[in-house]
Coordinates of C-alpha atoms in Angstrom, one line a residue:
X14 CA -20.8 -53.3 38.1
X15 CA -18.2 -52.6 35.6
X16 CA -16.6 -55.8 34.0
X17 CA -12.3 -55.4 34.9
X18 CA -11.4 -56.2 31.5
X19 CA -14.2 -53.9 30.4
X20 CA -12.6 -51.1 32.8
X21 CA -9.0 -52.2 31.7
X22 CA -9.6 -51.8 27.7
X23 CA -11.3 -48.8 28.2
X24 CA -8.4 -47.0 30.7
X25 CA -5.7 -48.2 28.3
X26 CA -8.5 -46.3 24.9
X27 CA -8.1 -43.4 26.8
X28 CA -4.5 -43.3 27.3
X29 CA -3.9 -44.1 23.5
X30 CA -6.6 -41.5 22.1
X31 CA -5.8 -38.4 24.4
X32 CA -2.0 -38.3 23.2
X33 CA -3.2 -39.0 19.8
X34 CA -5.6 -36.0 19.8
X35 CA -3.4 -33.5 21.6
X36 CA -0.7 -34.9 18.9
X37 CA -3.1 -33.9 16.0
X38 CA -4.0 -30.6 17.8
X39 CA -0.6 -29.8 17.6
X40 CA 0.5 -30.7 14.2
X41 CA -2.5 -28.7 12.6
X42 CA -0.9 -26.4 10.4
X43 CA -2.7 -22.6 10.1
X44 CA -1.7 -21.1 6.7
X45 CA 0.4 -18.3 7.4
X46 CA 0.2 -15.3 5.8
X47 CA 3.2 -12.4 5.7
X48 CA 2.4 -8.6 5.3
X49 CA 4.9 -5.9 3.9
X50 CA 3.0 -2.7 5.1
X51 CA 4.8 0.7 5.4
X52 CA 3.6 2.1 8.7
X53 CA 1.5 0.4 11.6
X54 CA -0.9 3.0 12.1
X55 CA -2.6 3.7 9.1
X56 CA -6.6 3.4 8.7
X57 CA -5.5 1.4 5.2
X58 CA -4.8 -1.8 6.6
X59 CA -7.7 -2.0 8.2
X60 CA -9.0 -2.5 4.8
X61 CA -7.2 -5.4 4.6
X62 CA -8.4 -7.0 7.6
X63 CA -11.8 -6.3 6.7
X64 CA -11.1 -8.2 3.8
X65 CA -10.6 -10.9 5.5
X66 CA -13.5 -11.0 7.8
X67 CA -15.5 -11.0 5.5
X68 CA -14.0 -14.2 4.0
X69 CA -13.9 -15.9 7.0
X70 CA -10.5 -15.0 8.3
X71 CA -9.6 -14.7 12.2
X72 CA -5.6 -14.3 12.5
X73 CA -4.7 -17.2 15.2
X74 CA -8.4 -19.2 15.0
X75 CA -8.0 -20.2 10.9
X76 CA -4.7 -17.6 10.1
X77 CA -1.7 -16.9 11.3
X78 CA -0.8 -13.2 9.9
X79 CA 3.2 -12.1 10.1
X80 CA 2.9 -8.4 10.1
X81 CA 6.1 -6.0 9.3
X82 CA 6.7 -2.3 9.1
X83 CA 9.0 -0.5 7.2
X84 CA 8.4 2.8 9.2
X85 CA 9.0 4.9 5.8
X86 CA 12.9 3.3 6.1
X87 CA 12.9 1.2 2.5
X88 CA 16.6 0.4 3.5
X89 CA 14.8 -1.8 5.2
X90 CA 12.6 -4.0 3.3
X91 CA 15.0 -6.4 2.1
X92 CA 15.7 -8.0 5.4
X93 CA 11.8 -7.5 5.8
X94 CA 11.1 -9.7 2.9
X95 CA 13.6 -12.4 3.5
X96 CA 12.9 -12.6 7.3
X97 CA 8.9 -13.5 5.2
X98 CA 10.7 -16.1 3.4
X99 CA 12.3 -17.5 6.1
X100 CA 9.4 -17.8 8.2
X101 CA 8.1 -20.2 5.6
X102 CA 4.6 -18.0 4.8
X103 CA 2.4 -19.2 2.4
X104 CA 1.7 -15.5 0.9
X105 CA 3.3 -12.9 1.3
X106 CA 1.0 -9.6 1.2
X107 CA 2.7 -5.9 -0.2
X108 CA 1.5 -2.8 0.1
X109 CA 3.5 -0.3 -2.4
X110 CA 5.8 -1.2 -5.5
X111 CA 9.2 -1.4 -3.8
X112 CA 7.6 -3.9 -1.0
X113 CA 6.9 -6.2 -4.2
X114 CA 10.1 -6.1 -5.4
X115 CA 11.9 -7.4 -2.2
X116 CA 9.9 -9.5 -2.2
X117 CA 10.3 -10.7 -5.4
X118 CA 14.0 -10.5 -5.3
X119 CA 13.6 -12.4 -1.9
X120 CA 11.5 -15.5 -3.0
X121 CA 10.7 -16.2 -6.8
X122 CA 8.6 -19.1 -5.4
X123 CA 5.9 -17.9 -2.7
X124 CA 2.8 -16.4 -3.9
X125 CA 3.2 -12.4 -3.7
X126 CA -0.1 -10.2 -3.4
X127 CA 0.0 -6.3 -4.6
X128 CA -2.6 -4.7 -2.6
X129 CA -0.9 -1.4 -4.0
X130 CA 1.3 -0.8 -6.9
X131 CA 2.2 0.7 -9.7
X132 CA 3.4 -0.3 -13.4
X133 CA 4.1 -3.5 -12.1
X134 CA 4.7 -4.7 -15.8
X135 CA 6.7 -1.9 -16.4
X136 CA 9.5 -3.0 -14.1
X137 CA 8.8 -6.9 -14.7
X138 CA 6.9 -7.7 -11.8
X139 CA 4.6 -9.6 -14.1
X140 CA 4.9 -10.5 -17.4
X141 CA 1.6 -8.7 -18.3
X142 CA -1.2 -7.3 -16.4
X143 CA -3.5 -9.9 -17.9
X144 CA -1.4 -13.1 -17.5
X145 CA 1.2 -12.2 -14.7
X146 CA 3.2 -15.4 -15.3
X147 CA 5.0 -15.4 -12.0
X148 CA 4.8 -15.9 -8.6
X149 CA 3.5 -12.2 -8.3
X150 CA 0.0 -10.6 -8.7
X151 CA -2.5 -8.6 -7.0
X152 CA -3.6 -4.7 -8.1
X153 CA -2.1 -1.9 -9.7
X154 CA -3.3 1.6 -8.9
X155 CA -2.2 3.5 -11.9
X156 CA -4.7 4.4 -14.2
X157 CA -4.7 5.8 -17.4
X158 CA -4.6 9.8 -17.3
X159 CA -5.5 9.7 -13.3
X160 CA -2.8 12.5 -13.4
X161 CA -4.3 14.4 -15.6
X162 CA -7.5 14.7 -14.2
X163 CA -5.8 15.7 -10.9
X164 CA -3.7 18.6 -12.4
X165 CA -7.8 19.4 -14.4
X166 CA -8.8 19.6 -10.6
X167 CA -6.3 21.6 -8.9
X168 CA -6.7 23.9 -12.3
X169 CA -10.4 24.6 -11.6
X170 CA -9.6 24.9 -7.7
X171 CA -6.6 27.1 -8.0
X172 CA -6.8 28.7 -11.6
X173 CA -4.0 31.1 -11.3
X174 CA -1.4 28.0 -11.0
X175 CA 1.1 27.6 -13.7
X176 CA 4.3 25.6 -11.6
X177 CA 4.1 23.2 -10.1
X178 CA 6.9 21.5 -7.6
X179 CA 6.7 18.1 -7.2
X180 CA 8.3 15.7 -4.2
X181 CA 9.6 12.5 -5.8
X182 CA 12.2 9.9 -5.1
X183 CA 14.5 9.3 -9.1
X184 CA 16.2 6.6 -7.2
X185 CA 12.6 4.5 -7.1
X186 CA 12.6 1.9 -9.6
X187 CA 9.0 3.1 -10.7
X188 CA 8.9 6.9 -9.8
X189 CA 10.3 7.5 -13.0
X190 CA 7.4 6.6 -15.5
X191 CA 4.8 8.0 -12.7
X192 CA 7.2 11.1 -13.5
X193 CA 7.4 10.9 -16.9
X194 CA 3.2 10.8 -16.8
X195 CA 3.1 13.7 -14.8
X196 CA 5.5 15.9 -17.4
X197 CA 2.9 14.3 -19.9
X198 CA -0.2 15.5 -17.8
X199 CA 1.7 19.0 -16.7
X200 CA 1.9 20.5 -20.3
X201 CA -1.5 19.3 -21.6
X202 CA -2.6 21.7 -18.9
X203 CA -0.1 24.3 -19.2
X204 CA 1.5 23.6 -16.3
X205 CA 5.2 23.9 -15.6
X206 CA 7.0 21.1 -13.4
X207 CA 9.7 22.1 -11.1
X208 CA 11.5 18.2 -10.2
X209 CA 12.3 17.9 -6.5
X210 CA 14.4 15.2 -5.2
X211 CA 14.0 13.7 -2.3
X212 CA 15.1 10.4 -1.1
X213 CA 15.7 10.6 2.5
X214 CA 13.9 11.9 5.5
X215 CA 17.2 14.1 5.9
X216 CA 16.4 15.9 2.3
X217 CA 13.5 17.5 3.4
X218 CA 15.1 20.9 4.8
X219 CA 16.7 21.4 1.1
X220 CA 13.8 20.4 -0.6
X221 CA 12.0 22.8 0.9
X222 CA 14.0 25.5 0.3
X223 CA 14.0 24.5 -3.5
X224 CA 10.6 24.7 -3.5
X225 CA 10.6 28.3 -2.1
X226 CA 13.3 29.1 -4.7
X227 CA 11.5 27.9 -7.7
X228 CA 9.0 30.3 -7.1
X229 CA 6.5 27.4 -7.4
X230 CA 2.5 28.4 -6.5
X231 CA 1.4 24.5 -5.3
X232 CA 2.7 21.1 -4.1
X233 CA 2.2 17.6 -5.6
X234 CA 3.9 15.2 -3.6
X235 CA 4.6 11.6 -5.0
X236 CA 2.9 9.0 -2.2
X237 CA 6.1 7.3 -2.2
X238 CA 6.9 5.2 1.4
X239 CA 9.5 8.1 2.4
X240 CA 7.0 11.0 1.5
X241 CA 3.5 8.7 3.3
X242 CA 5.8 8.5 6.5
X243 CA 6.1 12.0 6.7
X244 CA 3.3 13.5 5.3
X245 CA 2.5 15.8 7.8
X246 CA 5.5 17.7 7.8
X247 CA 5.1 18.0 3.6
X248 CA 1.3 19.4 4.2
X249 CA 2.4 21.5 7.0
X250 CA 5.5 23.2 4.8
X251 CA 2.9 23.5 2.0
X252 CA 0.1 25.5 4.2
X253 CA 2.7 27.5 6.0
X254 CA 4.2 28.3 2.3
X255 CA 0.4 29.1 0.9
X256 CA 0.9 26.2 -1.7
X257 CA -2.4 24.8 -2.8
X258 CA -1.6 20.9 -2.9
X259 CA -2.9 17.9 -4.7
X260 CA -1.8 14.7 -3.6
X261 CA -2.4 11.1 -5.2
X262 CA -3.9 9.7 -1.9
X263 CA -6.7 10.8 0.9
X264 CA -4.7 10.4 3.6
X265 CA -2.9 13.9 2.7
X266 CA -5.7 15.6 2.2
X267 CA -6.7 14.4 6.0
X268 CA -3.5 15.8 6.6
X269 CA -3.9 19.3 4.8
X270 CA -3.5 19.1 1.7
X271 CA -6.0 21.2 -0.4
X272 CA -7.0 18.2 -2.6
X273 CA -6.4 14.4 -3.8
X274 CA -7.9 12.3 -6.2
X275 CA -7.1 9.0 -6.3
X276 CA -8.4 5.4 -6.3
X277 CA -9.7 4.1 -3.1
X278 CA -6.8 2.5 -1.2
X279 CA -8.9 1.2 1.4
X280 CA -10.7 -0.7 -1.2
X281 CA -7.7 -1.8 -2.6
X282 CA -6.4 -3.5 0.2
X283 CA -9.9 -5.0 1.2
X284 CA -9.9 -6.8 -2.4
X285 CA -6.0 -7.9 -1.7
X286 CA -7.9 -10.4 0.5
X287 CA -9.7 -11.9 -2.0
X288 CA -6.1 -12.7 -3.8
X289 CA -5.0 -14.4 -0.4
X290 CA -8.1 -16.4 -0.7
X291 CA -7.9 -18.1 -4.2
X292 CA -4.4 -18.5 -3.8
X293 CA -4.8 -20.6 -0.3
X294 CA -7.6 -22.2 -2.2
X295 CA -5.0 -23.5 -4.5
X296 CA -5.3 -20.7 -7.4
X297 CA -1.4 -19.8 -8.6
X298 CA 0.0 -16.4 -9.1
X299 CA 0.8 -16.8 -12.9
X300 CA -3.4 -17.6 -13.7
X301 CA -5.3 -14.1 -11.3
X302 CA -4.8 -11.0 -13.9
X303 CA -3.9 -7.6 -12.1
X304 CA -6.5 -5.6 -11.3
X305 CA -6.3 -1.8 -12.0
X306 CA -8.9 0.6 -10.3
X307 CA -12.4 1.1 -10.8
X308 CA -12.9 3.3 -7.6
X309 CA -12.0 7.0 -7.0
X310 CA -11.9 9.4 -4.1
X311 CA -12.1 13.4 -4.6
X312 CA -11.5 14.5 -0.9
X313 CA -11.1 18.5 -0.8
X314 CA -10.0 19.8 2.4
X315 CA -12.1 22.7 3.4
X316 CA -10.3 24.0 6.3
X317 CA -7.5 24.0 3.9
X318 CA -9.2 25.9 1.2
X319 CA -10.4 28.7 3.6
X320 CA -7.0 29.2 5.3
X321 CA -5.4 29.5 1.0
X322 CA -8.6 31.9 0.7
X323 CA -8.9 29.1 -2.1
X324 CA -13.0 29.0 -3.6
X325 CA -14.5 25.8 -4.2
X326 CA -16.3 25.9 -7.6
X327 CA -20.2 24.1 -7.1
X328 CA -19.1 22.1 -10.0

């Protein structure tokens, strides 16, 4: 027989530790992590949520992940970034150059992580690649001469090439140094650079016929947010025009193009997630150097090649 005051003390136990528990369920706090990507279905992020897997991250068990698409519109990414901000994330992720800098111009106090990106030190992003000083770091994927050795491959591809028209967006805060490398990269293998401006989705009918007037004989199309969104209709222009094309991501050449070289993206963004986890772990921004490539895809689009009557040297 159960004593009353036994039954009593233990009655009024329960009814203090079941609100106490449910009160501590509720008040656990999941870090909360934002992500800038351009558009929602891409294979890409995917190697950011492997990423995280693999560290031990389930969004809504340990994680709460904010994702937020840009759709190729950059006019949208400042309310993108400060609708982060507001949210009160603990990171913020990015996945180009300009996502970084909304970012940055949104917040100069939560943790920002470049899974893509380029010259970030060139446009003050960081202080340095080695000691980014800020509340900004992650990877760059520029690398010394990678242009060059993509005009060396379109070269032994398509020999006869001598202009080249390239896609690119002046108004970008970076695309002018990736330009400036590419003019660099175009005469040391006598190649001629016809500059095509495009900004908007709605340029794309006069670019294209600037393109046919330059008398250009292949495509390089900046991977710019504007020019990823509508990749397709670039690659298709380019095949229907005979261009041979050489792109500075896979993705176009799963979408046509003849041939890109570039680092691995995927991998990119599956190391991103190992910035999100030092920095929840309590590492800061200023301390994690930015990492530049080590790993490079050459993807040559056969089907591509036979329709250009294009060879593909053994080599």
């Amino acid at each position: 027989m159960i004593d009353r005051r036994t039954f009593i003390g233990t009655l009024a136990g329960g009814l203090l530790a079941s609100p106490f528990t449910t009160f501590a369920q509720q008040t656990t706090k999941l870090p909360r992590v934002g992500y800038l990507g351009n558009v929602e279905r891409s294979p890409l992020h995917e190697g950011f949520r492997q990423g995280m897997r693999e560290l031990g991250y389930v969004d809504g068990r340990n994680v709460t992940m904010e994702w937020r698409w840009l759709e190729g519109r950059t006019d949208r990414l400042p309310a993108l970034a400060l609708e982060l901000v507001q949210l009160n994330v603990d990171i913020i992720v990015v996945t180009s150059t300009q996502a970084a800098r909304a970012a940055k111009q949104a917040t100069s106090t939560t943790p920002i992580v470049m899974a893509l990106s380029a010259y970030p030190d060139k446009i003050g992003l960081v202080e340095s690649l080695a000691r980014p000083g800020g509340n900004v770091t992650g990877l760059s994927n520029v690398a010394p001469d990678l242009m060059g050795k993509r005009f060396q491959l379109l070269k032994e591809v398509a020999p006869k090439v001598s202009r080249v028209a390239v896609l690119w967006n002046p108004a970008s805060p970076v695309e002018p140094f990736g330009f400036s490398d590419t003019l660099v990269a175009a005469a040391a293998n006598g190649v001629e650079i016809s500059s095509i401006e495009v900004r908007t989705p709605e340029d794309y009918p006069a670019a294209f016929t600037t393109v046919t007037a330059s008398r250009a004989d292949a495509l390089l199309a900046f991977s710019n947010p504007v020019n990823f969104k509508h990749q397709q209709l670039i690659m298709d222009f380019a095949l229907k025009s005979r261009l041979p094309s050489v792109s500075e991501e896979r993705s176009y050449a799963e979408s046509g193009c003849l041939l890109s070289y570039a680092p691995s993206f995927f991998e990119m963004l599956r190391r991103a997630a190992t910035y999100v986890d030092k920095i929840l772990k309590g590492a800061k921004p200023a301390d994690l150097p930015v990492e530049q490539p080590t790993k490079f895809d050459l993807v040559i689009n056969l089907k591509t090649a036979k329709a250009l009557g294009v060879t593909i040297p053994q080599s």
